mmCIF file of C-alpha atoms and ligand atoms in Angstrom:
data_model
loop_
_atom_site.group_PDB
_atom_site.id
_atom_site.type_symbol
_atom_site.label_atom_id
_atom_site.label_comp_id
_atom_site.label_asym_id
_atom_site.label_seq_id
_atom_site.Cartn_x
_atom_site.Cartn_y
_atom_site.Cartn_z
ATOM 1 C CA MET A 1 -20.574 11.617 1.125
ATOM 2 C CA PRO A 2 -17.373 10.335 -0.504
ATOM 3 C CA VAL A 3 -14.687 9.258 1.986
ATOM 4 C CA LYS A 4 -12.304 12.244 2.315
ATOM 5 C CA ASP A 5 -9.163 10.414 3.443
ATOM 6 C CA TYR A 6 -7.208 7.308 2.464
ATOM 7 C CA LEU A 7 -6.381 5.782 5.828
ATOM 8 C CA ASP A 8 -7.509 2.183 5.381
ATOM 9 C CA THR A 9 -8.606 0.252 2.280
ATOM 10 C CA ASN A 10 -11.468 -1.187 4.349
ATOM 11 C CA ASP A 11 -13.148 2.238 4.038
ATOM 12 C CA PHE A 12 -13.620 1.611 0.288
ATOM 13 C CA THR A 13 -15.512 -0.854 -1.878
ATOM 14 C CA LYS A 14 -13.805 -3.295 -4.202
ATOM 15 C CA GLU A 15 -15.141 -1.254 -7.135
ATOM 16 C CA GLU A 16 -13.706 2.002 -5.785
ATOM 17 C CA LEU A 17 -10.295 0.409 -5.265
ATOM 18 C CA LEU A 18 -10.395 -0.989 -8.802
ATOM 19 C CA ASP A 19 -11.284 2.488 -10.102
ATOM 20 C CA MET A 20 -8.112 3.773 -8.416
ATOM 21 C CA ILE A 21 -6.193 1.018 -10.243
ATOM 22 C CA ASP A 22 -7.794 1.990 -13.574
ATOM 23 C CA LEU A 23 -6.768 5.591 -12.916
ATOM 24 C CA ALA A 24 -3.200 4.500 -12.113
ATOM 25 C CA ARG A 25 -2.997 2.419 -15.295
ATOM 26 C CA ALA A 26 -4.425 5.186 -17.495
ATOM 27 C CA MET A 27 -1.921 7.752 -16.183
ATOM 28 C CA LYS A 28 0.943 5.239 -16.352
ATOM 29 C CA LYS A 29 0.141 4.576 -20.011
ATOM 30 C CA SER A 30 -0.097 8.273 -20.852
ATOM 31 C CA ILE A 31 3.119 9.209 -19.056
ATOM 32 C CA LYS A 32 5.021 6.250 -20.563
ATOM 33 C CA ALA A 33 3.913 7.653 -23.939
ATOM 34 C CA GLY A 34 5.385 11.027 -22.958
ATOM 35 C CA LYS A 35 2.097 12.815 -22.183
ATOM 36 C CA TYR A 36 2.012 14.155 -18.628
ATOM 37 C CA PRO A 37 -1.546 15.045 -17.553
ATOM 38 C CA LEU A 38 -1.015 18.087 -15.305
ATOM 39 C CA LEU A 39 -4.023 17.306 -13.140
ATOM 40 C CA LEU A 40 -2.434 18.717 -9.963
ATOM 41 C CA ALA A 41 -1.063 22.035 -11.278
ATOM 42 C CA HIS A 42 -0.578 24.503 -8.410
ATOM 43 C CA ARG A 43 -1.563 21.856 -5.860
ATOM 44 C CA SER A 44 0.663 21.387 -2.786
ATOM 45 C CA LEU A 45 1.286 18.117 -0.948
ATOM 46 C CA GLY A 46 2.702 18.093 2.586
ATOM 47 C CA MET A 47 4.609 14.890 3.470
ATOM 48 C CA ILE A 48 5.031 14.114 7.174
ATOM 49 C CA PHE A 49 7.553 11.365 7.927
ATOM 50 C CA GLN A 50 8.032 10.209 11.514
ATOM 51 C CA GLN A 51 9.945 7.204 10.095
ATOM 52 C CA VAL A 52 12.550 6.850 7.351
ATOM 53 C CA SER A 53 11.454 6.043 3.802
ATOM 54 C CA THR A 54 12.886 5.561 0.328
ATOM 55 C CA ARG A 55 10.054 4.321 -1.911
ATOM 56 C CA THR A 56 7.139 6.150 -0.318
ATOM 57 C CA ARG A 57 8.884 9.509 -0.154
ATOM 58 C CA ILE A 58 10.283 9.353 -3.699
ATOM 59 C CA SER A 59 6.992 8.098 -5.118
ATOM 60 C CA PHE A 60 4.920 10.877 -3.563
ATOM 61 C CA GLU A 61 7.406 13.575 -4.467
ATOM 62 C CA THR A 62 7.895 12.514 -8.098
ATOM 63 C CA ALA A 63 4.177 11.802 -8.537
ATOM 64 C CA MET A 64 3.371 15.409 -7.604
ATOM 65 C CA THR A 65 6.038 16.705 -10.004
ATOM 66 C CA ASP A 66 4.749 14.463 -12.831
ATOM 67 C CA LEU A 67 1.259 15.909 -12.392
ATOM 68 C CA GLY A 68 2.317 19.566 -12.155
ATOM 69 C CA GLY A 69 2.125 20.022 -8.377
ATOM 70 C CA ASN A 70 4.718 20.369 -5.641
ATOM 71 C CA ALA A 71 5.618 18.310 -2.581
ATOM 72 C CA GLN A 72 7.085 19.477 0.715
ATOM 73 C CA PHE A 73 9.032 17.047 2.916
ATOM 74 C CA TYR A 74 8.773 17.310 6.694
ATOM 75 C CA GLY A 75 11.195 14.796 8.211
ATOM 76 C CA PRO A 76 11.279 13.483 11.777
ATOM 77 C CA GLY A 77 11.353 16.352 14.259
ATOM 78 C CA THR A 78 10.899 19.137 11.683
ATOM 79 C CA ILE A 79 7.252 20.080 12.333
ATOM 80 C CA GLN A 80 4.899 19.989 15.296
ATOM 81 C CA LEU A 81 2.908 16.769 15.581
ATOM 82 C CA GLY A 82 1.557 16.279 19.044
ATOM 83 C CA GLY A 83 4.393 17.973 20.927
ATOM 84 C CA HIS A 84 4.100 21.625 21.971
ATOM 85 C CA GLU A 85 1.221 22.013 19.491
ATOM 86 C CA SER A 86 -1.614 19.497 19.565
ATOM 87 C CA ILE A 87 -2.210 17.266 16.511
ATOM 88 C CA GLU A 88 -5.646 18.863 16.169
ATOM 89 C CA ASP A 89 -4.186 22.374 15.857
ATOM 90 C CA THR A 90 -1.418 21.251 13.491
ATOM 91 C CA ALA A 91 -4.009 19.478 11.352
ATOM 92 C CA ARG A 92 -6.214 22.575 11.189
ATOM 93 C CA VAL A 93 -3.294 24.735 10.060
ATOM 94 C CA MET A 94 -1.833 22.240 7.574
ATOM 95 C CA GLY A 95 -5.285 21.520 6.185
ATOM 96 C CA SER A 96 -5.751 25.186 5.363
ATOM 97 C CA LEU A 97 -2.262 25.711 3.885
ATOM 98 C CA LEU A 98 -2.063 22.550 1.777
ATOM 99 C CA ASP A 99 -4.280 20.786 -0.772
ATOM 100 C CA ILE A 100 -3.400 17.268 0.382
ATOM 101 C CA ILE A 101 -1.318 15.659 3.157
ATOM 102 C CA MET A 102 0.415 12.309 3.533
ATOM 103 C CA ALA A 103 1.753 11.039 6.830
ATOM 104 C CA ARG A 104 3.929 8.121 7.900
ATOM 105 C CA VAL A 105 3.391 7.918 11.626
ATOM 106 C CA ASP A 106 4.548 6.009 14.699
ATOM 107 C CA ARG A 107 0.986 5.529 15.944
ATOM 108 C CA HIS A 108 -2.028 4.931 13.722
ATOM 109 C CA LYS A 109 -4.286 7.025 15.923
ATOM 110 C CA ASP A 110 -2.186 10.100 15.035
ATOM 111 C CA VAL A 111 -2.951 9.813 11.312
ATOM 112 C CA VAL A 112 -6.625 9.319 12.212
ATOM 113 C CA SER A 113 -6.566 12.546 14.297
ATOM 114 C CA LEU A 114 -4.759 14.396 11.542
ATOM 115 C CA ALA A 115 -7.482 13.388 9.076
ATOM 116 C CA LYS A 116 -10.278 14.263 11.501
ATOM 117 C CA TYR A 117 -9.140 17.864 11.997
ATOM 118 C CA SER A 118 -7.634 18.635 8.566
ATOM 119 C CA ALA A 119 -9.863 20.146 5.873
ATOM 120 C CA ALA A 120 -7.460 18.732 3.280
ATOM 121 C CA PRO A 121 -7.508 14.997 2.521
ATOM 122 C CA VAL A 122 -4.964 12.857 4.401
ATOM 123 C CA LEU A 123 -3.290 9.763 2.944
ATOM 124 C CA ASN A 124 -1.758 7.179 5.292
ATOM 125 C CA GLY A 125 1.867 6.569 4.252
ATOM 126 C CA MET A 126 2.193 3.718 6.793
ATOM 127 C CA SER A 127 1.547 3.236 10.480
ATOM 128 C CA GLU A 128 2.140 0.362 12.875
ATOM 129 C CA TYR A 129 -1.334 -0.881 11.851
ATOM 130 C CA ASN A 130 -1.358 -0.828 8.035
ATOM 131 C CA HIS A 131 0.262 0.349 4.798
ATOM 132 C CA PRO A 132 -2.580 1.172 2.384
ATOM 133 C CA THR A 133 -0.504 2.937 -0.298
ATOM 134 C CA GLN A 134 1.613 -0.237 -0.491
ATOM 135 C CA GLU A 135 -1.616 -2.253 -0.824
ATOM 136 C CA LEU A 136 -2.706 -0.293 -3.869
ATOM 137 C CA GLY A 137 0.716 -0.591 -5.531
ATOM 138 C CA ASP A 138 0.686 -4.325 -4.829
ATOM 139 C CA LEU A 139 -2.794 -4.701 -6.274
ATOM 140 C CA LEU A 140 -1.617 -2.905 -9.419
ATOM 141 C CA THR A 141 1.395 -5.237 -9.647
ATOM 142 C CA MET A 142 -0.752 -8.360 -9.262
ATOM 143 C CA ILE A 143 -3.318 -7.145 -11.811
ATOM 144 C CA GLU A 144 -0.546 -6.415 -14.320
ATOM 145 C CA ASN A 145 0.942 -9.888 -13.729
ATOM 146 C CA LEU A 146 -2.106 -12.160 -13.530
ATOM 147 C CA PRO A 147 -1.520 -15.805 -14.432
ATOM 148 C CA GLU A 148 -2.937 -16.589 -17.876
ATOM 149 C CA GLY A 149 -6.715 -17.032 -17.813
ATOM 150 C CA LYS A 150 -7.131 -15.862 -14.199
ATOM 151 C CA LYS A 151 -8.865 -12.823 -12.764
ATOM 152 C CA ILE A 152 -7.680 -11.186 -9.553
ATOM 153 C CA GLU A 153 -10.418 -12.946 -7.545
ATOM 154 C CA ASP A 154 -9.149 -16.343 -8.781
ATOM 155 C CA CYS A 155 -5.660 -15.760 -7.355
ATOM 156 C CA LYS A 156 -3.961 -16.911 -4.168
ATOM 157 C CA LEU A 157 -1.325 -14.962 -2.258
ATOM 158 C CA ALA A 158 0.875 -16.619 0.371
ATOM 159 C CA PHE A 159 2.570 -14.277 2.819
ATOM 160 C CA ILE A 160 5.629 -15.902 4.434
ATOM 161 C CA GLY A 161 6.870 -14.879 7.882
ATOM 162 C CA ASP A 162 6.080 -12.182 10.427
ATOM 163 C CA ALA A 163 2.671 -10.529 10.876
ATOM 164 C CA THR A 164 3.910 -7.069 9.953
ATOM 165 C CA GLN A 165 1.543 -4.261 9.018
ATOM 166 C CA VAL A 166 2.284 -5.132 5.372
ATOM 167 C CA CYS A 167 1.112 -8.701 6.036
ATOM 168 C CA VAL A 168 -2.089 -7.413 7.636
ATOM 169 C CA SER A 169 -2.597 -4.962 4.776
ATOM 170 C CA LEU A 170 -2.278 -7.806 2.280
ATOM 171 C CA MET A 171 -4.913 -9.754 4.188
ATOM 172 C CA PHE A 172 -7.178 -6.692 3.870
ATOM 173 C CA ILE A 173 -6.703 -6.124 0.137
ATOM 174 C CA CYS A 174 -6.760 -9.838 -0.814
ATOM 175 C CA SER A 175 -9.939 -10.458 1.177
ATOM 176 C CA LYS A 176 -11.507 -7.325 -0.319
ATOM 177 C CA MET A 177 -10.744 -8.602 -3.838
ATOM 178 C CA GLY A 178 -12.056 -12.122 -3.162
ATOM 179 C CA MET A 179 -8.618 -13.787 -3.282
ATOM 180 C CA ASP A 180 -7.297 -16.648 -1.149
ATOM 181 C CA PHE A 181 -4.874 -15.256 1.449
ATOM 182 C CA VAL A 182 -2.461 -17.366 3.493
ATOM 183 C CA GLN A 183 -0.103 -16.280 6.236
ATOM 184 C CA PHE A 184 2.511 -19.006 6.720
ATOM 185 C CA GLY A 185 4.302 -17.914 9.889
ATOM 186 C CA PRO A 186 5.369 -19.150 13.330
ATOM 187 C CA LYS A 187 3.055 -19.070 16.326
ATOM 188 C CA GLY A 188 3.548 -15.841 18.268
ATOM 189 C CA HIS A 189 4.049 -13.996 14.952
ATOM 190 C CA GLN A 190 0.681 -14.713 13.348
ATOM 191 C CA ILE A 191 -2.083 -12.199 12.668
ATOM 192 C CA THR A 192 -4.371 -14.101 15.030
ATOM 193 C CA ASP A 193 -2.093 -14.316 18.057
ATOM 194 C CA GLY A 194 -1.024 -10.723 18.572
ATOM 195 C CA GLY A 195 1.908 -10.994 16.154
ATOM 196 C CA LEU A 196 1.278 -7.347 15.242
ATOM 197 C CA GLN A 197 1.449 -4.842 18.114
ATOM 198 C CA VAL A 198 -1.217 -2.289 17.204
ATOM 199 C CA ASP A 199 -2.060 0.869 19.103
ATOM 200 C CA THR A 200 -5.740 0.548 18.129
ATOM 201 C CA ASP A 201 -8.474 -1.663 19.477
ATOM 202 C CA VAL A 202 -9.281 -3.787 16.423
ATOM 203 C CA ASP A 203 -9.831 -7.461 15.643
ATOM 204 C CA LEU A 204 -7.679 -7.799 12.510
ATOM 205 C CA LEU A 205 -8.951 -11.213 11.452
ATOM 206 C CA ALA A 206 -12.596 -10.185 11.948
ATOM 207 C CA ILE A 207 -12.086 -7.348 9.444
ATOM 208 C CA GLY A 208 -10.613 -9.742 6.890
ATOM 209 C CA LEU A 209 -13.382 -12.309 7.415
ATOM 210 C CA LYS A 210 -16.042 -9.632 6.974
ATOM 211 C CA ASN A 211 -14.460 -8.759 3.628
ATOM 212 C CA CYS A 212 -14.487 -12.466 2.682
ATOM 213 C CA GLU A 213 -18.216 -12.756 3.440
ATOM 214 C CA LYS A 214 -18.863 -10.192 0.729
ATOM 215 C CA SER A 215 -16.139 -11.136 -1.755
ATOM 216 C CA GLY A 216 -15.935 -14.936 -1.479
ATOM 217 C CA GLY A 217 -12.262 -14.786 -0.493
ATOM 218 C CA THR A 218 -10.607 -17.015 2.109
ATOM 219 C CA ILE A 219 -8.057 -16.495 4.898
ATOM 220 C CA THR A 220 -5.738 -19.201 6.254
ATOM 221 C CA ILE A 221 -3.220 -18.565 9.029
ATOM 222 C CA THR A 222 -0.884 -21.444 9.768
ATOM 223 C CA ASP A 223 2.628 -22.728 10.441
ATOM 224 C CA ASP A 224 2.079 -25.599 7.976
ATOM 225 C CA ILE A 225 3.868 -25.038 4.659
ATOM 226 C CA GLU A 226 1.308 -27.190 2.807
ATOM 227 C CA ALA A 227 -1.000 -24.138 2.839
ATOM 228 C CA ILE A 228 1.181 -22.207 0.382
ATOM 229 C CA LYS A 229 0.704 -24.770 -2.396
ATOM 230 C CA GLY A 230 -0.959 -23.251 -5.447
ATOM 231 C CA ALA A 231 -0.008 -19.669 -4.552
ATOM 232 C CA ASP A 232 0.236 -17.365 -7.563
ATOM 233 C CA PHE A 233 2.093 -14.772 -5.487
ATOM 234 C CA VAL A 234 4.583 -15.488 -2.685
ATOM 235 C CA TYR A 235 5.182 -12.386 -0.569
ATOM 236 C CA THR A 236 7.489 -11.661 2.334
ATOM 237 C CA ASP A 237 8.636 -8.750 4.499
ATOM 238 C CA VAL A 238 11.526 -8.186 6.897
ATOM 239 C CA TRP A 239 11.654 -10.105 10.172
ATOM 240 C CA TYR A 240 12.985 -7.036 11.951
ATOM 241 C CA GLY A 241 11.579 -3.679 10.829
ATOM 242 C CA LEU A 242 10.964 -0.021 11.639
ATOM 243 C CA TYR A 243 8.396 -0.754 14.319
ATOM 244 C CA ASP A 244 10.502 -3.433 16.082
ATOM 245 C CA ALA A 245 13.199 -1.105 17.426
ATOM 246 C CA GLU A 246 12.743 -2.258 21.022
ATOM 247 C CA THR A 247 13.131 -5.939 20.156
ATOM 248 C CA ASP A 248 16.406 -7.814 19.911
ATOM 249 C CA GLY A 249 16.972 -8.158 16.142
ATOM 250 C CA ALA A 250 19.245 -11.214 16.392
ATOM 251 C CA SER A 251 16.549 -13.298 18.123
ATOM 252 C CA TYR A 252 14.445 -13.071 14.978
ATOM 253 C CA MET A 253 16.802 -15.418 13.149
ATOM 254 C CA ASP A 254 16.137 -18.131 15.757
ATOM 255 C CA VAL A 255 12.387 -17.800 15.258
ATOM 256 C CA PHE A 256 12.194 -17.597 11.451
ATOM 257 C CA TYR A 257 15.351 -19.111 9.966
ATOM 258 C CA PRO A 258 15.476 -21.368 7.972
ATOM 259 C CA LYS A 259 11.813 -22.502 7.860
ATOM 260 C CA TYR A 260 10.373 -19.155 6.770
ATOM 261 C CA GLN A 261 13.105 -17.988 4.389
ATOM 262 C CA VAL A 262 11.800 -17.680 0.808
ATOM 263 C CA THR A 263 14.126 -19.860 -1.278
ATOM 264 C CA MET A 264 13.769 -21.111 -4.840
ATOM 265 C CA ASP A 265 12.719 -24.491 -3.393
ATOM 266 C CA MET A 266 9.902 -22.737 -1.502
ATOM 267 C CA MET A 267 8.873 -20.836 -4.649
ATOM 268 C CA ASN A 268 8.701 -24.110 -6.603
ATOM 269 C CA PHE A 269 6.807 -25.787 -3.765
ATOM 270 C CA ALA A 270 4.189 -22.990 -4.055
ATOM 271 C CA GLY A 271 3.957 -23.569 -7.805
ATOM 272 C CA PRO A 272 6.156 -23.695 -10.919
ATOM 273 C CA ASN A 273 5.007 -20.228 -12.019
ATOM 274 C CA SER A 274 4.565 -18.509 -8.657
ATOM 275 C CA LYS A 275 5.825 -14.922 -8.567
ATOM 276 C CA PHE A 276 7.832 -13.362 -5.749
ATOM 277 C CA MET A 277 6.824 -10.049 -4.139
ATOM 278 C CA HIS A 278 8.399 -7.927 -1.390
ATOM 279 C CA CYS A 279 7.460 -4.415 -0.232
ATOM 280 C CA LEU A 280 11.193 -3.635 0.282
ATOM 281 C CA PRO A 281 13.571 -2.805 1.833
ATOM 282 C CA ALA A 282 14.722 -6.437 2.045
ATOM 283 C CA SER A 283 17.281 -8.009 4.353
ATOM 284 C CA ARG A 284 18.892 -10.244 1.738
ATOM 285 C CA GLY A 285 19.891 -13.644 3.093
ATOM 286 C CA GLU A 286 17.320 -13.419 5.902
ATOM 287 C CA GLU A 287 13.668 -13.495 4.755
ATOM 288 C CA VAL A 288 14.650 -14.095 1.083
ATOM 289 C CA THR A 289 17.628 -15.402 -0.856
ATOM 290 C CA ASP A 290 19.472 -13.437 -3.554
ATOM 291 C CA GLU A 291 18.534 -16.152 -6.036
ATOM 292 C CA VAL A 292 14.810 -15.460 -5.615
ATOM 293 C CA MET A 293 15.049 -11.664 -5.430
ATOM 294 C CA ASP A 294 17.199 -11.418 -8.539
ATOM 295 C CA ASP A 295 15.397 -13.991 -10.692
ATOM 296 C CA PRO A 296 14.049 -12.041 -13.691
ATOM 297 C CA GLU A 297 11.251 -14.576 -14.308
ATOM 298 C CA ARG A 298 10.027 -15.063 -10.760
ATOM 299 C CA SER A 299 10.695 -11.799 -8.944
ATOM 300 C CA LEU A 300 8.267 -8.878 -9.267
ATOM 301 C CA CYS A 301 9.800 -6.834 -6.452
ATOM 302 C CA TRP A 302 11.424 -4.205 -8.708
ATOM 303 C CA VAL A 303 8.265 -3.692 -10.777
ATOM 304 C CA GLU A 304 6.384 -3.544 -7.485
ATOM 305 C CA ALA A 305 8.647 -0.731 -6.249
ATOM 306 C CA GLU A 306 8.095 1.255 -9.455
ATOM 307 C CA ASN A 307 4.354 0.716 -9.169
ATOM 308 C CA ARG A 308 4.371 2.617 -5.877
ATOM 309 C CA LYS A 309 4.705 5.811 -7.919
ATOM 310 C CA HIS A 310 2.078 4.859 -10.515
ATOM 311 C CA SER A 311 -0.484 3.977 -7.853
ATOM 312 C CA ILE A 312 0.324 7.015 -5.701
ATOM 313 C CA ARG A 313 -0.305 9.306 -8.688
ATOM 314 C CA ALA A 314 -3.788 7.816 -8.830
ATOM 315 C CA LEU A 315 -4.365 8.358 -5.109
ATOM 316 C CA LEU A 316 -3.316 12.004 -5.374
ATOM 317 C CA VAL A 317 -5.714 12.668 -8.273
ATOM 318 C CA TYR A 318 -8.518 10.618 -6.697
ATOM 319 C CA PHE A 319 -8.379 12.464 -3.358
ATOM 320 C CA CYS A 320 -7.204 15.975 -4.316
ATOM 321 C CA PRO A 321 -9.930 18.511 -5.133
ATOM 322 C CA PRO A 322 -10.043 18.451 -8.956
ATOM 323 C CA LEU A 323 -8.994 21.389 -11.135
ATOM 324 C CA PRO A 324 -11.832 23.175 -12.986
ATOM 325 C CA ASN A 325 -10.269 22.132 -16.327
ATOM 326 C CA GLU A 326 -9.650 18.516 -15.274
ATOM 327 C CA ARG A 327 -11.654 17.063 -18.149
ATOM 328 C CA GLU A 328 -9.763 19.050 -20.815
ATOM 329 C CA ILE A 329 -6.452 17.894 -19.369
ATOM 330 C CA ALA A 330 -7.648 14.296 -19.279
ATOM 331 C CA GLU A 331 -8.855 14.456 -22.883
ATOM 332 C CA GLU A 332 -5.411 15.544 -24.039
ATOM 333 C CA ALA A 333 -3.793 12.526 -22.353
ATOM 334 C CA GLU A 334 -3.074 9.255 -24.104
ATOM 335 C CA GLY A 335 -5.759 6.533 -23.816
ATOM 336 C CA GLU A 336 -8.637 6.079 -21.392
ATOM 337 C CA LEU A 337 -7.932 8.718 -18.766
ATOM 338 C CA ALA A 338 -10.978 10.919 -19.486
ATOM 339 C CA CYS A 339 -13.365 7.922 -19.320
ATOM 340 C CA VAL A 340 -11.872 6.676 -16.066
ATOM 341 C CA LEU A 341 -12.115 10.131 -14.475
ATOM 342 C CA ASP A 342 -15.704 10.573 -15.688
ATOM 343 C CA LYS A 343 -16.656 7.376 -13.878
ATOM 344 C CA ILE A 344 -14.893 8.443 -10.660
ATOM 345 C CA ARG A 345 -16.375 11.967 -10.692
ATOM 346 C CA GLU A 346 -19.884 10.502 -10.817
ATOM 347 C CA TYR A 347 -19.495 9.473 -7.182
ATOM 348 C CA ARG A 348 -16.706 11.903 -6.206
ATOM 349 C CA PRO A 349 -18.006 15.177 -7.694
ATOM 350 C CA GLU A 350 -15.989 18.356 -7.940
ATOM 351 C CA VAL A 351 -15.043 19.807 -4.556
ATOM 352 C CA SER A 352 -14.510 23.574 -4.389
ATOM 353 C CA LEU A 353 -11.442 24.756 -2.502
HETATM 354 N N1 CP B 401 7.814 -0.233 1.024
HETATM 355 C C1 CP B 401 8.030 0.974 1.603
HETATM 356 O O1 CP B 401 7.146 1.585 2.209
HETATM 357 O O2 CP B 401 9.295 1.448 1.432
HETATM 358 P P1 CP B 401 9.882 2.719 2.186
HETATM 359 O O3 CP B 401 9.880 2.411 3.663
HETATM 360 O O4 CP B 401 11.270 2.880 1.630
HETATM 361 O O5 CP B 401 9.007 3.896 1.890
#
């Protein structure tokens, strides 16, 4: 049985994730050429946000419009989600009214419950545990910006700073792809020492190492900057984010600054051609300098933000029940879209609504 929901990239094989990337690239190419494949006509997406969002919300909403569907935004406090009505009951109702659901939640176990009781597929728009839609957009960005002569599995990514859910997600996707992953961060804020407060009972590193066994990737977690040498991609995230509201923000500067700030010197230490990535939003002058963020040669963070939409389009098509005339629509698109969808439908056959 194909996996119904997109909650965690560890639920998918490397090949399946790369198929999602192929789908994203095929639709990106077609839409950039002015041909919009209306693969989600009359489909409705429900977007639950328990946290604020710029990129994720806009990407989901515009992706649905691009593909002929519609998106409904439910902001914090606007619908039932575990209050008067149980999550199970809300999920049952939403799953019958909508074709697909995305949720950005305070607690990962809530998106898991939503998926369990909803007939419609559920996509995880970020929890305190992981950020899998960001992972796919980041994979697309890396694949589009591979160093000359390298494949994705030959690359190294160095994450600088706090063990946020984005850091953990990068460990997951890099280890799945067979890449070398490094977290360069202070003790107390590393993946291995409880740096991420997760409301689930999981051994984060064990998941990454299991991926490495299959893929040949490596994981290094350290406070020694030597480990970032040779990184093709240098990635950072805020030191004080959405899920840190109960912590004193100012104390973060004492822990991370200046050792873990991404500067041009750090970029050059990683390698003369290393590229900068950031999930955004950034706190300029804290985890990264303006010089790095705004460097047109080194910084990929703006392309990375745009790629959220391209990759989310692919997720919506991959997980939504396909239209009966999907193949005709794909054939009318520019490029390889029909071939890519044929391959995906071999293992994700048509689902009747
Ligand atoms: N990177 C990301 O998820 O951005 P938003 O919080 O703005 O959606």
